[in-house]
Each structure stands twice: as structure tokens, then as C-alpha cells.
Amino acid sequence: MPHIIHPLLLCGGSGTRLWPLSRKSYPKQFAKLTGEDSLFQASAERLSGEGFAAPIVITGSDFRFIVIEQLAAKEISAAATLIEPEGRNTAPAILASALVLEARSPGALMLVAPSDHVIPDAERFRDAVAAAAPTAANGQLVTFGIRPDRAETGYGWLELSQSPEDDFAPVAQPLKSFVEKPDAAKAEALLTGGQHLWNAGIFLFATDKLIAAFEKYAPDMLASARKAVEGAEADLSFNRLDPEAWAEMEDISIDYAVMEKAENLSVVPFGGAWSDLGGWDAVWMESGPDSEGVVTNGPATSIECKNTLLRAEDSSQQLVGIGLQDVIAVAMPDAVLVAHKDRAQDVKKAVAALKENGASQAEILPRDYRPWGWFESLVVGSRFQVKRIHVHPGAALSLQSHHHRSEHWIVVEGTAKVTVDDEIKLVTENQSVYIPLGAVHRMENPGKVPMVLIEVQTGSYLGEDDIIRYEDVYARGQGAKG
């Protein structure tokens, strides 16, 4: 690949259509939906290696440590991790990232890729990127079109100037137009016509050419994006974009902001398999149903079922389906989804209904991720709570105290280094320590294996916001949790 490609991984979506596994607190890109790696990890690996620079990642504040942890697990380092003050669709995110890259490497080729897509043939996709690079280097804004295999109404489409090659070779050609998500009849016509592809939302362009497009078609957004980048604040290895400037920008997609108006557009067909995993029906399809059309994940058992997905996420569960047909059943420790497979796109309606009813399950997973590890509530009462806390090797919680609760810690795996006021000691497996109300305390994992402890909280208020933070290696403010 003669041109160096700089990947931009968009990593801010909420993925409500894959509830209850995907939630606002831990969206689908971080979940292991179709393999041993998360979608985010698979995307990062797909766009790494020869010809690729280290990726830029743009994500939300709540996910910044998950991003770093998942990249580290694949031995990938980000060139920059930008923190969006709030989600405002793809145009602001892509523009801000392009400005950052342009400042470092003027005219660099930036490949924009959502981090929650499945592309099984990574080599074929990289070949398509390599084929698109000369066209992008010559000033074109290149999008990638997916070979359609059905009359899909959930995607936008791309109209080609001419039919693609018979073998769907990745040959760039002028893009004639973008097509809005069609109704069923129009989608069928687009499929049979042979000159339309699915719009995957994947782009390749030189950063200066994209910035020029914004200068022409969305100058106000460009001005605000410049202020957001110039006013960014360093936060450990992250860059927090300026929130006031960010709030000035329109909540709009890159397609609507500039792509549909630009004249220097090209498209490269991609004939390999692709899915945005936009619903549980897509997960069922990508997971390889057996001869009866059944997919099971986790502790799930199918008895005389057909065309059904049974997925259980907790080892303490047993999900059993008997005589089911065209059913999706997903069991989490705190929520269960059962739906007809044809209604997969309506899962977001369930999330909306739960939010309206005030159910925390709408957006929050029972396992809460932190930069140092994670915790989950095991039992909650009126004046007590029992948690399991997992701390990564070498990690430490903040030095803190609480106004309304005391805590008992029992180490069940590994060794904890515990600070309580002026006393520091090691607590090993089967040992415990008491943290009085108001005591300044911290737990650390000094070892090379994960440390797990059971925490029993007692008091009049057990909320995560009852915390006074004195010192924190992760530079979080008083409003942060954990």
C-alpha cells in the first residue's frame, strides 16, 4: 500500500437496537457479539499493520478507558484519542478529527470507519482501501459501497455512474448520487437495477480536501470545530474537545453536512461480506445458524426450535427454548428480551418504554466499568449493598471518603494494598478490612493478576455520588464515579 492510511475509528454510538446486551453505559462496539474480540477491537485490527498509521479514536468520556484497555489487549496504541463533550452525529466528529490530523500531517489520507461493523474478510477490505487511495490522493472524497444481497430498507444507498465490474473489483468511479433509505418497493428496484450499492458510512479522503468541503458547504461548523480543537484540554493521554464550541455545532451526519453537496465524489465497490449488526436479526445471520436456523450463545439450549436466536450472557443462567420459531431471546442478569425475529428493529421501542417508566435497565448494565476495572451489585437492600469489585493488575481506585456509608472489604482473589487513614497494609485472600464512615481510604492491586473483593456497604445512602476524592491517578473530578 504505497499511501499511508490514517484510520479514524468512530466510537460513540449507543446501539439501542441490540438491547439488553448493548446499552448507553456499554454500547455494542465494546461487546463480543460474533467472536472472541469486541467489534471495536476487530475494527482496530482490520485497520492496522503495513500501510496503516496508528488510529485516531473519537469517543465519549464514559468510554475512554474502555477504548484504551481494549486497544492495549490487542497491542495497538492510538495516535490520539479525542473525547466528544456530547454525541452530535458524524459530521462534527469527523471534522474535528480531520483538523487534528491535518495539523500533524497536512494532506494525510484519513479512513473513516465506524467501529461496530463486521467485515469478515479483512484482507479484501484492505485491498479495497488500497485501490481507493490513489483516487483520494488526487482530491476525491471516496465512499465505499457494499454489494447488496437483499432489498434493504434500513440503509441508505449509493447510485453508481456505471455498473460495477462482474467480479466486483474495487475500481473507483464517480458517485452519481446518495439515495435516502427507500421503502420496500423502491429497495427492490434498486437491488434489481444493478447500479446501486449500500452506503456503509466508510470514507477515505485527504484531510485538506475534506476541510475545504466544509469551508464551502458548512463554514459555520468549520469555525466551531476549529475552536473546539484549539480549546481542547489534555486529560492524561486523551484530548477533551472544548464543550462550548462543540455545542455550537449542528447535530448532523457527514452525508447531509457535505457529502451530498460535494462535486468531487467517488465510490469504490466492496464485494465482500459486511454487516453493521443493526439488530438481533443481523447478529443471528452473522453467527452462522445451524441446519435448523438456530443460533445459541452461552448457557442456552434449543429443543425443536427453528430460525431462532437463544443467547444467555451469565454462567449462572440457563436459557431453554422449546418449539420456538422465528424468535429472538436474549437473557442478561437484569433483563430479558423475547421478540419475533421480524420485529428486531422495534427493540429500540422497548428501550424508550423502559426509559419512560424510569427503569435503569434501559441504559445501564449491572456491571459498571471503570478505568481501574469493574464492579457489579450482587444484593441491594434499604440500608446495605453487596458488590463484587474486580481491579486490574497495577490499578488503583482513588483516595476517597464517604459521608453516608461504611464498608467491609473481603478479598477473595489476589492481594489488595489497602489504605485506611494513616494505615497501609496488604490484605490477602480470605482476609478482610473495615472502612469506617468518613475514613479516607483506597484499594490498590499491587500484583500481576486481577484482584477481586466483596464489598459490603452499610449506611443511610449508598449512591455512587457519595464520594469525596482526594487523589486520583486517572485525573477524574469530584463528579466522577469510582
Coordinates of C-alpha atoms in Angstrom, one line a residue:
M1 CA 0.0 0.0 0.0
P2 CA 2.1 3.0 -1.3
H3 CA -0.1 5.6 0.5
I4 CA -0.1 5.7 4.3
I5 CA -3.6 5.4 5.6
H6 CA -4.6 7.1 8.9
P7 CA -7.7 5.3 10.3
L8 CA -10.3 7.2 12.3
L9 CA -12.4 4.9 14.5
L10 CA -15.8 6.4 15.3
C11 CA -16.7 5.0 18.7
G12 CA -19.6 6.9 20.2
G13 CA -22.8 5.2 19.3
S14 CA -25.3 3.7 21.8
G15 CA -26.6 0.7 19.9
T16 CA -30.1 0.6 21.4
R17 CA -31.3 -2.0 18.8
L18 CA -29.1 -4.6 20.5
W19 CA -30.6 -4.1 23.9
P20 CA -30.2 -5.6 26.5
L21 CA -26.6 -6.5 25.7
S22 CA -25.8 -3.1 24.3
R23 CA -26.7 -0.1 26.4
K24 CA -25.8 3.5 26.8
S25 CA -23.3 2.7 29.5
Y26 CA -21.6 0.0 27.4
P27 CA -22.6 0.1 23.7
K28 CA -22.4 -2.7 21.2
Q29 CA -18.9 -1.8 19.8
F30 CA -17.3 -3.0 23.0
A31 CA -19.3 -6.2 23.2
K32 CA -18.2 -9.6 21.9
L33 CA -21.1 -10.2 19.6
T34 CA -19.7 -12.6 17.0
G35 CA -16.3 -13.8 18.2
E36 CA -13.6 -13.6 20.9
D37 CA -12.9 -9.9 20.2
S38 CA -15.2 -6.9 20.5
L39 CA -16.4 -5.2 17.3
F40 CA -14.1 -2.3 18.3
Q41 CA -11.1 -4.5 18.6
A42 CA -11.8 -6.3 15.3
S43 CA -12.2 -2.9 13.6
A44 CA -8.9 -1.7 15.0
E45 CA -7.1 -4.8 14.0
R46 CA -8.6 -4.7 10.5
L47 CA -7.1 -1.2 10.0
S48 CA -3.6 -1.9 11.4
G49 CA -0.4 -3.3 10.0
E50 CA 1.5 -2.5 6.9
G51 CA 0.4 0.7 5.2
F52 CA -1.7 1.9 8.2
A53 CA -0.7 4.5 10.7
A54 CA -1.8 4.3 14.4
P55 CA -5.5 5.1 14.6
I56 CA -7.3 8.2 15.9
V57 CA -10.2 7.3 18.1
I58 CA -13.1 9.7 18.9
T59 CA -15.4 8.6 21.7
G60 CA -17.4 9.7 24.7
S61 CA -15.9 10.5 28.1
D62 CA -17.5 7.4 29.7
F63 CA -15.8 5.1 27.2
R64 CA -12.3 6.5 27.1
F65 CA -10.7 3.9 29.4
I66 CA -12.6 1.1 27.8
V67 CA -11.1 2.2 24.5
I68 CA -7.5 2.2 25.9
E69 CA -8.0 -1.1 27.6
Q70 CA -9.4 -2.9 24.6
L71 CA -6.7 -1.5 22.3
A72 CA -4.0 -2.5 24.8
A73 CA -5.3 -6.1 24.8
K74 CA -4.6 -6.2 21.0
E75 CA -1.3 -4.4 21.4
I76 CA -2.5 -1.3 19.5
S77 CA -1.7 2.2 20.5
A78 CA -3.9 5.2 19.4
A79 CA -2.2 8.2 17.8
A80 CA -4.8 10.3 19.5
T81 CA -8.0 9.7 21.5
L82 CA -10.4 12.6 21.2
I83 CA -13.3 13.0 23.7
E84 CA -16.6 14.4 22.5
P85 CA -18.3 16.5 25.1
E86 CA -21.6 15.1 23.7
G87 CA -22.7 13.0 20.8
R88 CA -23.5 15.2 17.8
N89 CA -23.6 12.7 14.9
T90 CA -20.8 12.0 12.5
A91 CA -20.1 15.4 10.9
P92 CA -18.6 17.2 14.0
A93 CA -16.7 14.1 15.0
I94 CA -15.1 13.5 11.6
L95 CA -14.3 17.2 11.0
A96 CA -12.6 17.7 14.4
S97 CA -10.6 14.5 13.8
A98 CA -9.6 15.8 10.3
L99 CA -8.4 19.1 11.8
V100 CA -6.3 17.3 14.4
L101 CA -4.7 15.0 11.7
E102 CA -4.2 17.9 9.3
A103 CA -2.3 19.8 11.9
R104 CA 0.0 16.8 12.4
S105 CA 0.3 15.6 8.8
P106 CA -1.0 18.1 6.2
G107 CA -3.0 16.4 3.4
A108 CA -2.9 13.0 5.1
L109 CA -5.3 10.3 3.9
M110 CA -7.9 9.6 6.6
L111 CA -10.0 6.5 6.5
V112 CA -13.3 7.0 8.4
A113 CA -14.7 3.8 9.8
P114 CA -17.5 3.0 12.3
S115 CA -16.1 0.7 15.0
D116 CA -19.2 -1.5 15.2
H117 CA -19.3 -3.1 11.7
V118 CA -18.5 -6.7 10.9
I119 CA -16.2 -7.3 7.8
P120 CA -15.0 -10.9 8.0
D121 CA -12.6 -10.7 5.0
A122 CA -10.2 -8.1 6.4
E123 CA -7.7 -8.6 3.6
R124 CA -10.2 -8.0 0.9
F125 CA -11.3 -4.8 2.6
R126 CA -7.7 -3.6 2.9
D127 CA -7.3 -4.3 -0.8
A128 CA -10.4 -2.0 -1.4
V129 CA -8.8 0.7 0.7
A130 CA -5.5 0.4 -1.2
A131 CA -7.4 0.6 -4.5
A132 CA -9.2 3.8 -3.3
A133 CA -6.1 5.5 -2.1
P134 CA -4.8 7.0 -5.4
T135 CA -8.3 8.5 -6.1
A136 CA -8.4 10.0 -2.6
A137 CA -4.8 11.3 -3.0
N138 CA -6.0 13.0 -6.3
G139 CA -8.5 15.1 -4.4
Q140 CA -11.7 12.9 -4.4
L141 CA -13.9 12.2 -1.4
V142 CA -14.2 8.4 -1.7
T143 CA -17.0 6.4 -0.1
F144 CA -17.2 2.6 -0.1
G145 CA -20.4 0.9 -1.4
I146 CA -21.4 -2.6 -0.3
R147 CA -22.7 -5.2 -2.7
P148 CA -26.3 -5.6 -1.7
D149 CA -27.8 -9.1 -1.3
R150 CA -31.3 -8.0 -0.4
A151 CA -33.8 -5.2 -0.8
E152 CA -32.8 -3.5 2.5
T153 CA -34.9 -0.5 3.7
G154 CA -32.7 0.2 6.7
Y155 CA -29.7 1.6 4.8
G156 CA -29.1 4.5 2.5
W157 CA -28.0 3.5 -1.0
L158 CA -25.4 4.9 -3.4
E159 CA -26.1 5.4 -7.1
L160 CA -23.2 4.5 -9.4
S161 CA -22.3 6.1 -12.7
Q162 CA -22.0 2.6 -14.2
S163 CA -22.4 -0.9 -13.2
P164 CA -19.6 -2.4 -11.1
E165 CA -17.2 -5.0 -12.6
D166 CA -18.5 -8.5 -12.9
D167 CA -16.2 -9.7 -10.1
F168 CA -16.9 -6.6 -8.1
A169 CA -13.3 -5.5 -8.3
P170 CA -12.6 -2.4 -6.2
V171 CA -12.4 0.1 -9.1
A172 CA -13.2 3.7 -8.2
Q173 CA -15.8 5.5 -10.3
P174 CA -17.7 8.8 -9.9
L175 CA -20.6 8.7 -7.5
K176 CA -23.8 9.8 -9.1
S177 CA -25.9 10.4 -6.0
F178 CA -26.8 9.4 -2.5
V179 CA -30.2 7.7 -2.1
E180 CA -32.2 8.0 1.1
K181 CA -33.4 4.9 2.9
P182 CA -36.1 3.6 0.5
D183 CA -39.4 1.9 1.0
A184 CA -39.7 -1.8 0.2
A185 CA -40.8 -1.3 -3.4
K186 CA -38.0 1.2 -4.2
A187 CA -35.4 -1.0 -2.4
E188 CA -36.4 -3.9 -4.6
A189 CA -36.0 -1.8 -7.7
L190 CA -32.6 -0.6 -6.6
L191 CA -31.5 -4.2 -6.0
T192 CA -32.6 -5.5 -9.4
G193 CA -31.3 -2.4 -11.3
G194 CA -27.7 -3.3 -10.6
Q195 CA -26.3 0.2 -10.3
H196 CA -26.8 0.8 -6.6
L197 CA -24.8 -0.2 -3.5
W198 CA -25.4 0.1 0.2
N199 CA -24.0 3.1 1.9
A200 CA -21.7 1.8 4.7
G201 CA -20.7 5.2 6.0
I202 CA -17.0 4.4 5.3
F203 CA -14.9 7.2 3.7
L204 CA -11.4 7.9 2.5
F205 CA -10.1 11.4 1.8
A206 CA -7.2 13.8 2.2
T207 CA -7.8 15.9 5.3
D208 CA -7.3 19.2 3.4
K209 CA -9.9 18.2 0.8
L210 CA -12.5 17.4 3.5
I211 CA -11.8 20.7 5.3
A212 CA -12.2 22.5 2.0
A213 CA -15.6 20.9 1.6
F214 CA -16.7 22.2 5.0
E215 CA -15.3 25.6 4.2
K216 CA -17.6 25.6 1.1
Y217 CA -20.7 23.9 2.4
A218 CA -20.7 24.3 6.2
P219 CA -18.4 27.2 7.1
D220 CA -20.1 27.8 10.5
M221 CA -19.4 24.2 11.6
L222 CA -15.8 24.5 10.5
A223 CA -15.3 27.7 12.6
S224 CA -16.8 26.0 15.6
A225 CA -14.8 22.8 15.1
R226 CA -11.6 24.8 14.9
K227 CA -12.5 26.4 18.3
A228 CA -13.3 23.0 19.7
V229 CA -9.9 21.6 18.7
E230 CA -7.9 24.7 19.6
G231 CA -9.6 24.8 23.0
A232 CA -9.1 21.1 23.7
E233 CA -7.7 20.2 27.1
A234 CA -5.3 17.4 27.8
D235 CA -6.6 14.7 30.1
L236 CA -3.9 12.1 30.7
S237 CA -3.4 10.6 27.2
F238 CA -6.8 12.0 25.9
N239 CA -7.8 15.3 24.4
R240 CA -11.1 16.7 25.5
L241 CA -12.7 18.9 22.9
D242 CA -13.9 22.3 24.0
P243 CA -17.6 21.8 25.2
E244 CA -18.8 25.3 24.4
A245 CA -17.5 25.3 20.9
W246 CA -18.8 21.8 20.4
A247 CA -22.3 22.7 21.5
E248 CA -22.4 25.3 18.7
M249 CA -22.2 22.6 16.0
E250 CA -25.2 21.1 14.4
D251 CA -26.2 17.5 15.2
I252 CA -25.8 16.2 11.6
S253 CA -24.3 13.4 9.6
I254 CA -21.3 13.8 7.3
D255 CA -23.6 12.8 4.4
Y256 CA -26.1 15.6 5.0
A257 CA -23.4 18.2 6.0
V258 CA -21.1 18.0 3.0
M259 CA -21.1 14.7 1.1
E260 CA -24.4 15.1 -0.7
K261 CA -23.4 18.6 -1.8
A262 CA -19.8 18.0 -2.9
E263 CA -18.9 17.5 -6.5
N264 CA -15.6 15.6 -6.1
L265 CA -17.2 12.3 -5.0
S266 CA -16.1 8.8 -6.0
V267 CA -17.2 5.4 -4.9
V268 CA -15.3 2.1 -4.6
P269 CA -17.4 -1.1 -4.6
F270 CA -16.7 -3.7 -1.9
G271 CA -17.9 -7.2 -2.8
G272 CA -17.1 -8.9 0.5
A273 CA -19.3 -9.7 3.4
W274 CA -20.4 -6.8 5.6
S275 CA -22.9 -6.1 8.3
D276 CA -23.5 -3.1 10.6
L277 CA -25.1 -5.5 13.1
G278 CA -28.1 -3.2 13.2
G279 CA -30.4 -5.6 15.1
W280 CA -30.6 -9.0 16.6
D281 CA -31.7 -10.5 13.3
A282 CA -28.3 -9.4 11.9
V283 CA -26.5 -11.0 14.8
W284 CA -28.4 -14.2 14.1
M285 CA -27.4 -14.1 10.5
E286 CA -23.7 -13.3 11.1
S287 CA -23.5 -16.0 13.8
G288 CA -24.0 -18.9 11.3
P289 CA -27.3 -20.6 12.0
D290 CA -27.3 -24.4 12.0
S291 CA -29.3 -26.6 9.6
E292 CA -32.5 -25.7 11.5
G293 CA -31.7 -22.0 11.5
V294 CA -30.8 -22.0 15.2
V295 CA -28.0 -20.0 16.9
T296 CA -27.2 -20.5 20.6
N297 CA -24.7 -18.5 22.7
G298 CA -23.7 -19.1 26.3
P299 CA -25.7 -21.4 28.5
A300 CA -28.5 -21.7 26.1
T301 CA -30.3 -24.9 24.9
S302 CA -32.6 -25.3 21.9
I303 CA -35.2 -28.1 21.7
E304 CA -37.0 -28.4 18.4
C305 CA -36.6 -24.7 17.6
K306 CA -36.3 -23.2 14.1
N307 CA -34.8 -19.9 12.9
T308 CA -34.3 -18.8 16.4
L309 CA -31.5 -17.0 18.4
L310 CA -31.1 -18.0 22.0
R311 CA -28.4 -16.1 23.9
A312 CA -27.6 -16.1 27.6
E313 CA -24.9 -13.9 29.0
D314 CA -24.3 -15.2 32.5
S315 CA -22.9 -18.5 33.5
S316 CA -25.4 -18.7 36.4
Q317 CA -28.3 -18.7 33.9
Q318 CA -29.8 -21.5 31.7
L319 CA -31.9 -20.3 28.8
V320 CA -34.0 -23.0 27.2
G321 CA -36.2 -22.7 24.1
I322 CA -38.8 -25.3 23.3
G323 CA -40.6 -25.4 20.0
L324 CA -39.8 -21.8 19.1
Q325 CA -39.8 -20.5 15.6
D326 CA -38.6 -17.1 14.3
V327 CA -37.8 -15.9 17.9
I328 CA -35.0 -13.9 19.4
A329 CA -34.4 -14.5 23.2
V330 CA -31.6 -12.7 24.9
A331 CA -31.1 -13.1 28.6
M332 CA -29.0 -10.8 30.8
P333 CA -28.8 -11.0 34.6
D334 CA -31.1 -8.0 35.0
A335 CA -33.2 -8.0 31.8
V336 CA -34.6 -10.5 29.2
L337 CA -35.7 -9.7 25.6
V338 CA -38.1 -12.0 23.8
A339 CA -39.2 -10.9 20.3
H340 CA -40.3 -12.2 17.0
K341 CA -37.3 -12.1 14.6
D342 CA -39.3 -9.9 12.2
R343 CA -39.6 -7.2 14.9
A344 CA -35.9 -6.9 15.6
Q345 CA -35.9 -3.3 14.6
D346 CA -38.5 -2.5 17.2
V347 CA -36.2 -3.2 20.1
K348 CA -35.5 0.5 20.4
K349 CA -39.2 0.9 21.2
A350 CA -38.6 -1.3 24.3
V351 CA -35.7 0.9 25.4
A352 CA -37.9 4.0 25.0
A353 CA -40.7 2.4 27.0
L354 CA -38.3 1.4 29.8
K355 CA -36.8 4.9 30.0
E356 CA -40.3 6.4 30.2
N357 CA -41.0 4.0 33.1
G358 CA -37.8 5.0 34.9
A359 CA -36.2 1.6 34.6
S360 CA -32.4 1.7 35.0
Q361 CA -32.1 -1.4 32.7
A362 CA -32.9 0.9 29.8
E363 CA -29.4 2.3 29.7
I364 CA -27.2 0.9 32.5
L365 CA -25.7 -2.6 32.7
P366 CA -25.4 -4.3 36.0
R367 CA -21.6 -4.4 35.5
D368 CA -20.2 -0.9 35.8
Y369 CA -16.8 -0.3 34.1
R370 CA -14.2 2.0 35.5
P371 CA -10.6 2.8 34.4
W372 CA -9.3 0.5 37.2
G373 CA -11.6 -2.4 36.4
W374 CA -15.3 -3.0 37.1
F375 CA -17.9 -3.7 39.8
E376 CA -21.3 -5.2 39.9
S377 CA -24.0 -5.1 42.6
L378 CA -24.9 -8.6 43.9
V379 CA -27.6 -7.6 46.5
V380 CA -29.2 -4.3 47.3
G381 CA -31.3 -3.5 50.4
S382 CA -32.7 -0.4 52.0
R383 CA -29.6 0.2 54.1
F384 CA -27.0 -2.2 52.6
Q385 CA -25.4 -3.2 49.3
V386 CA -23.1 -6.1 48.4
K387 CA -20.7 -5.6 45.4
R388 CA -18.1 -7.7 43.6
I389 CA -15.2 -5.5 42.7
H390 CA -12.5 -6.5 40.1
V391 CA -9.3 -4.5 40.0
H392 CA -6.8 -4.8 37.1
P393 CA -3.1 -5.6 37.9
G394 CA -1.3 -2.4 38.9
A395 CA -4.5 -0.4 39.1
A396 CA -5.8 1.7 42.0
L397 CA -9.0 3.4 43.0
S398 CA -9.0 7.0 44.0
L399 CA -8.1 8.1 47.6
Q400 CA -11.6 8.9 48.9
S401 CA -14.1 9.0 51.7
H402 CA -17.9 8.8 52.1
H403 CA -20.4 10.9 54.1
H404 CA -23.1 8.3 54.5
R405 CA -21.7 4.8 54.4
S406 CA -19.1 2.4 55.9
E407 CA -17.6 -0.5 54.1
H408 CA -16.3 -4.0 54.8
W409 CA -13.9 -5.5 52.2
I410 CA -13.2 -9.2 51.9
V411 CA -10.5 -10.2 49.4
V412 CA -11.4 -13.4 47.5
E413 CA -8.8 -13.4 44.8
G414 CA -5.3 -11.9 44.7
T415 CA -3.9 -9.3 47.1
A416 CA -5.1 -5.8 47.9
K417 CA -3.0 -2.9 49.2
V418 CA -5.4 -1.0 51.4
T419 CA -5.1 2.5 52.8
V420 CA -7.3 3.5 55.8
D421 CA -6.4 7.0 57.1
D422 CA -2.8 6.7 58.1
E423 CA -2.5 2.9 57.9
I424 CA -1.4 1.0 54.8
K425 CA -1.4 -2.8 54.8
L426 CA -1.7 -5.8 52.5
V427 CA -4.9 -7.9 52.6
T428 CA -4.7 -11.3 51.0
E429 CA -7.3 -13.9 50.1
N430 CA -9.8 -14.7 52.9
Q431 CA -8.8 -11.6 54.9
S432 CA -11.0 -8.6 55.5
V433 CA -10.8 -5.0 56.5
Y434 CA -13.3 -2.5 57.8
I435 CA -13.6 1.1 56.5
P436 CA -15.4 3.3 59.0
L437 CA -17.8 6.1 57.8
G438 CA -15.7 9.2 56.9
A439 CA -12.4 7.3 56.8
V440 CA -10.0 8.3 53.9
H441 CA -9.3 5.1 52.1
R442 CA -8.1 3.5 48.9
M443 CA -7.7 0.0 47.4
E444 CA -4.9 -0.9 45.0
N445 CA -3.8 -4.1 43.2
P446 CA 0.0 -4.4 43.6
G447 CA 0.1 -7.8 42.0
K448 CA 0.3 -9.2 38.4
V449 CA -3.1 -11.0 38.5
P450 CA -6.6 -9.5 38.9
M451 CA -7.7 -8.7 42.5
V452 CA -11.3 -9.5 43.4
L453 CA -13.0 -8.5 46.6
I454 CA -16.5 -8.5 48.0
E455 CA -17.6 -5.1 49.4
V456 CA -20.5 -4.8 51.9
Q457 CA -21.7 -1.3 52.2
T458 CA -24.0 -0.1 55.1
G459 CA -25.4 3.3 55.7
S460 CA -28.3 5.7 55.1
Y461 CA -27.3 6.5 51.4
L462 CA -25.4 4.2 49.1
G463 CA -25.3 6.2 45.8
E464 CA -22.2 6.3 43.7
D465 CA -22.1 10.1 44.1
D466 CA -21.4 9.9 47.8
I467 CA -17.7 10.4 47.3
I468 CA -15.0 12.9 48.3
R469 CA -12.0 12.3 46.1
Y470 CA -8.6 13.5 47.4
E471 CA -6.2 11.9 44.9
D472 CA -6.8 10.0 41.6
V473 CA -4.2 8.6 39.2
Y474 CA -6.9 8.8 36.5
A475 CA -7.4 12.6 37.0
R476 CA -11.1 12.4 37.4
G477 CA -13.0 15.2 39.1
Q478 CA -15.3 15.1 42.1
G479 CA -18.3 14.4 39.9
A480 CA -16.8 11.1 38.5
K481 CA -17.6 7.7 39.9
G482 CA -15.4 5.1 41.5

